[in-house]
Amino acid sequence: RSDHRKSSTIIHTLLLQCMNSQYTVHTRAPDTTLFRSNCTTSLHNANGKVELKSVSFKYPDADRTALSDISLSIQPGETIALVGQSGSGKSTLASLIPRFYQPSSGQISIDNTDIQDITLASLRNNLSLVSQQVVLFNDSVAANIAYGSKREASENKIIRAAEKAHAMEFIRNLP
């Protein structure tokens, strides 16, 4: 059994995507009108199917749209990469899914449920975002993996997250 209290300064935030936590990545203040209280659907343990149908987005006071007519289907367990030039809308697209912003048009759904109908708390409890900026804490590997978990993460859950991120070999080889 490896010692999960080892400190490290080289853990990629990819580990965080395996935890059931919420992370925020945005550079502009979110629209507070998105925090509707009339959402009634709770998303419990999402399977992970994400669909965008004809999604467009324009920042308030912007001259042009940031996203125009984007359609995308991501199946559970599928890994995708958003690749493009700086300013091409990658972060904006990622910020629409946790409802940091409201699409100007189109629909985003998770497991065939429109995210506008899902309570914000349950939506975000089922999402994790991995930012372009690596953030590590001067703490144990386990604490860095479990960061943000609203519940105390068990050792087994932390190990499963590290295994899903293909990081256990790296962790076991730490001094």
Short mmCIF file of C-alpha atoms in Angstrom, two decimals:
data_model
loop_
_atom_site.label_atom_id
_atom_site.label_comp_id
_atom_site.label_asym_id
_atom_site.label_seq_id
_atom_site.Cartn_x
_atom_site.Cartn_y
_atom_site.Cartn_z
CA ARG A 1 0.00 0.00 0.00
CA SER A 2 1.43 3.34 -0.97
CA ASP A 3 1.50 6.30 1.37
CA HIS A 4 -1.21 8.72 0.18
CA ARG A 5 0.05 11.56 2.39
CA LYS A 6 3.10 12.19 0.20
CA SER A 7 3.48 15.75 -0.96
CA SER A 8 3.93 16.59 -4.59
CA THR A 9 4.26 19.65 -6.73
CA ILE A 10 3.63 17.79 -9.99
CA ILE A 11 0.01 16.64 -10.08
CA HIS A 12 -2.04 17.71 -13.04
CA THR A 13 -5.57 18.94 -12.42
CA LEU A 14 -6.80 16.13 -14.65
CA LEU A 15 -7.17 14.23 -11.39
CA LEU A 16 -9.83 16.68 -10.32
CA GLN A 17 -12.17 15.78 -13.18
CA CYS A 18 -12.72 12.35 -11.64
CA MET A 19 -14.14 13.77 -8.42
CA ASN A 20 -17.77 14.77 -8.02
CA SER A 21 -16.95 18.42 -7.32
CA GLN A 22 -17.47 21.87 -8.74
CA TYR A 23 -14.78 24.13 -10.15
CA THR A 24 -15.18 27.47 -11.79
CA VAL A 25 -13.18 28.76 -14.70
CA HIS A 26 -14.21 32.09 -16.17
CA THR A 27 -12.79 35.50 -16.75
CA ARG A 28 -15.98 37.58 -16.81
CA ALA A 29 -18.57 37.90 -14.07
CA PRO A 30 -21.41 35.42 -14.58
CA ASP A 31 -24.93 36.63 -15.30
CA THR A 32 -26.73 36.37 -11.95
CA THR A 33 -30.11 35.99 -13.68
CA LEU A 34 -29.05 32.41 -14.46
CA PHE A 35 -29.48 31.35 -10.88
CA ARG A 36 -33.17 30.63 -11.26
CA SER A 37 -34.98 29.25 -8.24
CA ASN A 38 -37.81 27.67 -10.26
CA CYS A 39 -35.69 24.79 -11.57
CA THR A 40 -37.17 21.58 -10.25
CA THR A 41 -35.18 18.74 -11.79
CA SER A 42 -32.37 17.24 -9.73
CA LEU A 43 -29.58 15.50 -11.57
CA HIS A 44 -28.44 12.52 -9.51
CA ASN A 45 -25.27 10.75 -10.65
CA ALA A 46 -25.34 11.85 -14.26
CA ASN A 47 -24.37 9.28 -16.87
CA GLY A 48 -22.49 12.00 -18.71
CA LYS A 49 -24.17 12.43 -22.10
CA VAL A 50 -23.77 16.11 -23.03
CA GLU A 51 -25.43 17.64 -26.08
CA LEU A 52 -25.29 21.12 -27.52
CA LYS A 53 -27.85 21.87 -30.22
CA SER A 54 -27.37 25.02 -32.32
CA VAL A 55 -25.83 26.91 -29.39
CA SER A 56 -24.81 30.53 -29.92
CA PHE A 57 -23.50 33.00 -27.37
CA LYS A 58 -22.68 36.70 -27.33
CA TYR A 59 -21.21 38.48 -24.33
CA PRO A 60 -23.15 41.56 -23.23
CA ASP A 61 -21.83 44.69 -24.95
CA ALA A 62 -19.70 42.61 -27.36
CA ASP A 63 -19.61 43.51 -31.04
CA ARG A 64 -19.65 39.94 -32.30
CA THR A 65 -20.79 36.52 -31.14
CA ALA A 66 -18.31 34.36 -29.25
CA LEU A 67 -20.02 31.15 -30.42
CA SER A 68 -22.24 30.65 -33.43
CA ASP A 69 -24.53 27.65 -34.05
CA ILE A 70 -22.44 25.02 -32.23
CA SER A 71 -23.80 21.47 -32.19
CA LEU A 72 -21.92 18.76 -30.36
CA SER A 73 -22.72 15.39 -28.81
CA ILE A 74 -20.45 13.85 -26.17
CA GLN A 75 -21.21 10.31 -25.07
CA PRO A 76 -20.63 9.05 -21.50
CA GLY A 77 -16.98 8.14 -21.00
CA GLU A 78 -15.89 9.88 -24.18
CA THR A 79 -12.94 12.26 -23.93
CA ILE A 80 -12.83 15.35 -26.09
CA ALA A 81 -10.47 18.28 -26.43
CA LEU A 82 -11.48 21.83 -27.25
CA VAL A 83 -8.69 23.05 -29.50
CA GLY A 84 -8.35 26.41 -31.19
CA GLN A 85 -6.69 29.78 -31.24
CA SER A 86 -6.82 32.10 -28.28
CA GLY A 87 -10.20 33.84 -28.23
CA SER A 88 -11.92 31.21 -30.39
CA GLY A 89 -14.54 30.36 -27.73
CA LYS A 90 -13.16 27.27 -25.99
CA SER A 91 -13.49 28.66 -22.46
CA THR A 92 -16.82 30.26 -23.31
CA LEU A 93 -18.19 26.91 -24.48
CA ALA A 94 -16.96 25.20 -21.31
CA SER A 95 -18.52 27.98 -19.19
CA LEU A 96 -22.00 27.44 -20.65
CA ILE A 97 -22.36 23.88 -19.37
CA PRO A 98 -22.26 24.76 -15.62
CA ARG A 99 -24.49 27.76 -16.43
CA PHE A 100 -21.92 30.46 -15.72
CA TYR A 101 -23.54 32.03 -18.79
CA GLN A 102 -26.81 31.60 -20.68
CA PRO A 103 -26.65 30.74 -24.39
CA SER A 104 -28.10 33.43 -26.65
CA SER A 105 -29.85 30.62 -28.53
CA GLY A 106 -29.87 26.85 -28.71
CA GLN A 107 -30.06 24.17 -26.07
CA ILE A 108 -27.61 22.33 -23.82
CA SER A 109 -28.66 19.06 -22.24
CA ILE A 110 -27.16 16.49 -19.91
CA ASP A 111 -28.60 12.98 -20.12
CA ASN A 112 -31.40 14.35 -22.34
CA THR A 113 -32.46 16.98 -19.76
CA ASP A 114 -32.18 20.67 -20.63
CA ILE A 115 -29.71 22.21 -18.17
CA GLN A 116 -32.08 25.17 -17.72
CA ASP A 117 -34.49 22.78 -15.96
CA ILE A 118 -31.85 21.32 -13.62
CA THR A 119 -31.27 22.89 -10.22
CA LEU A 120 -27.97 24.73 -10.19
CA ALA A 121 -26.70 22.83 -7.15
CA SER A 122 -27.37 19.39 -8.63
CA LEU A 123 -26.01 20.43 -12.03
CA ARG A 124 -22.73 21.63 -10.57
CA ASN A 125 -22.45 18.67 -8.20
CA ASN A 126 -22.23 16.49 -11.32
CA LEU A 127 -19.60 18.57 -13.12
CA SER A 128 -15.91 19.22 -12.84
CA LEU A 129 -13.86 21.55 -14.96
CA VAL A 130 -10.17 21.31 -15.58
CA SER A 131 -8.77 24.73 -16.22
CA GLN A 132 -5.80 25.76 -18.30
CA GLN A 133 -4.18 26.90 -15.08
CA VAL A 134 -2.67 24.20 -12.87
CA VAL A 135 -3.32 24.80 -9.18
CA LEU A 136 -1.63 22.67 -6.54
CA PHE A 137 -1.68 22.96 -2.81
CA ASN A 138 1.29 22.33 -0.55
CA ASP A 139 -0.42 19.28 0.88
CA SER A 140 -0.67 15.57 0.26
CA VAL A 141 -1.45 13.98 -3.08
CA ALA A 142 -4.75 12.79 -1.61
CA ALA A 143 -5.71 16.30 -0.46
CA ASN A 144 -4.99 17.71 -3.93
CA ILE A 145 -7.14 15.03 -5.56
CA ALA A 146 -10.00 15.46 -3.10
CA TYR A 147 -9.95 19.27 -3.17
CA GLY A 148 -13.43 20.75 -3.52
CA SER A 149 -15.31 17.65 -2.48
CA LYS A 150 -18.29 18.67 -0.38
CA ARG A 151 -18.18 15.33 1.33
CA GLU A 152 -15.18 13.79 2.99
CA ALA A 153 -13.55 11.76 0.21
CA SER A 154 -12.70 8.23 1.30
CA GLU A 155 -9.31 6.72 0.53
CA ASN A 156 -11.01 4.31 -1.91
CA LYS A 157 -12.69 7.17 -3.78
CA ILE A 158 -9.39 9.05 -4.03
CA ILE A 159 -7.63 5.93 -5.33
CA ARG A 160 -10.38 5.33 -7.91
CA ALA A 161 -10.06 8.94 -9.09
CA ALA A 162 -6.28 8.58 -9.45
CA GLU A 163 -6.73 5.30 -11.33
CA LYS A 164 -9.28 6.86 -13.71
CA ALA A 165 -6.80 9.65 -14.39
CA HIS A 166 -4.06 7.05 -15.02
CA ALA A 167 -1.96 8.62 -12.26
CA MET A 168 -1.45 5.74 -9.82
CA GLU A 169 1.86 4.61 -11.34
CA PHE A 170 3.16 8.17 -11.07
CA ILE A 171 1.89 8.48 -7.49
CA ARG A 172 3.36 5.13 -6.42
CA ASN A 173 6.78 6.21 -7.73
CA LEU A 174 6.88 9.40 -5.67
CA PRO A 175 9.67 9.50 -3.07
#
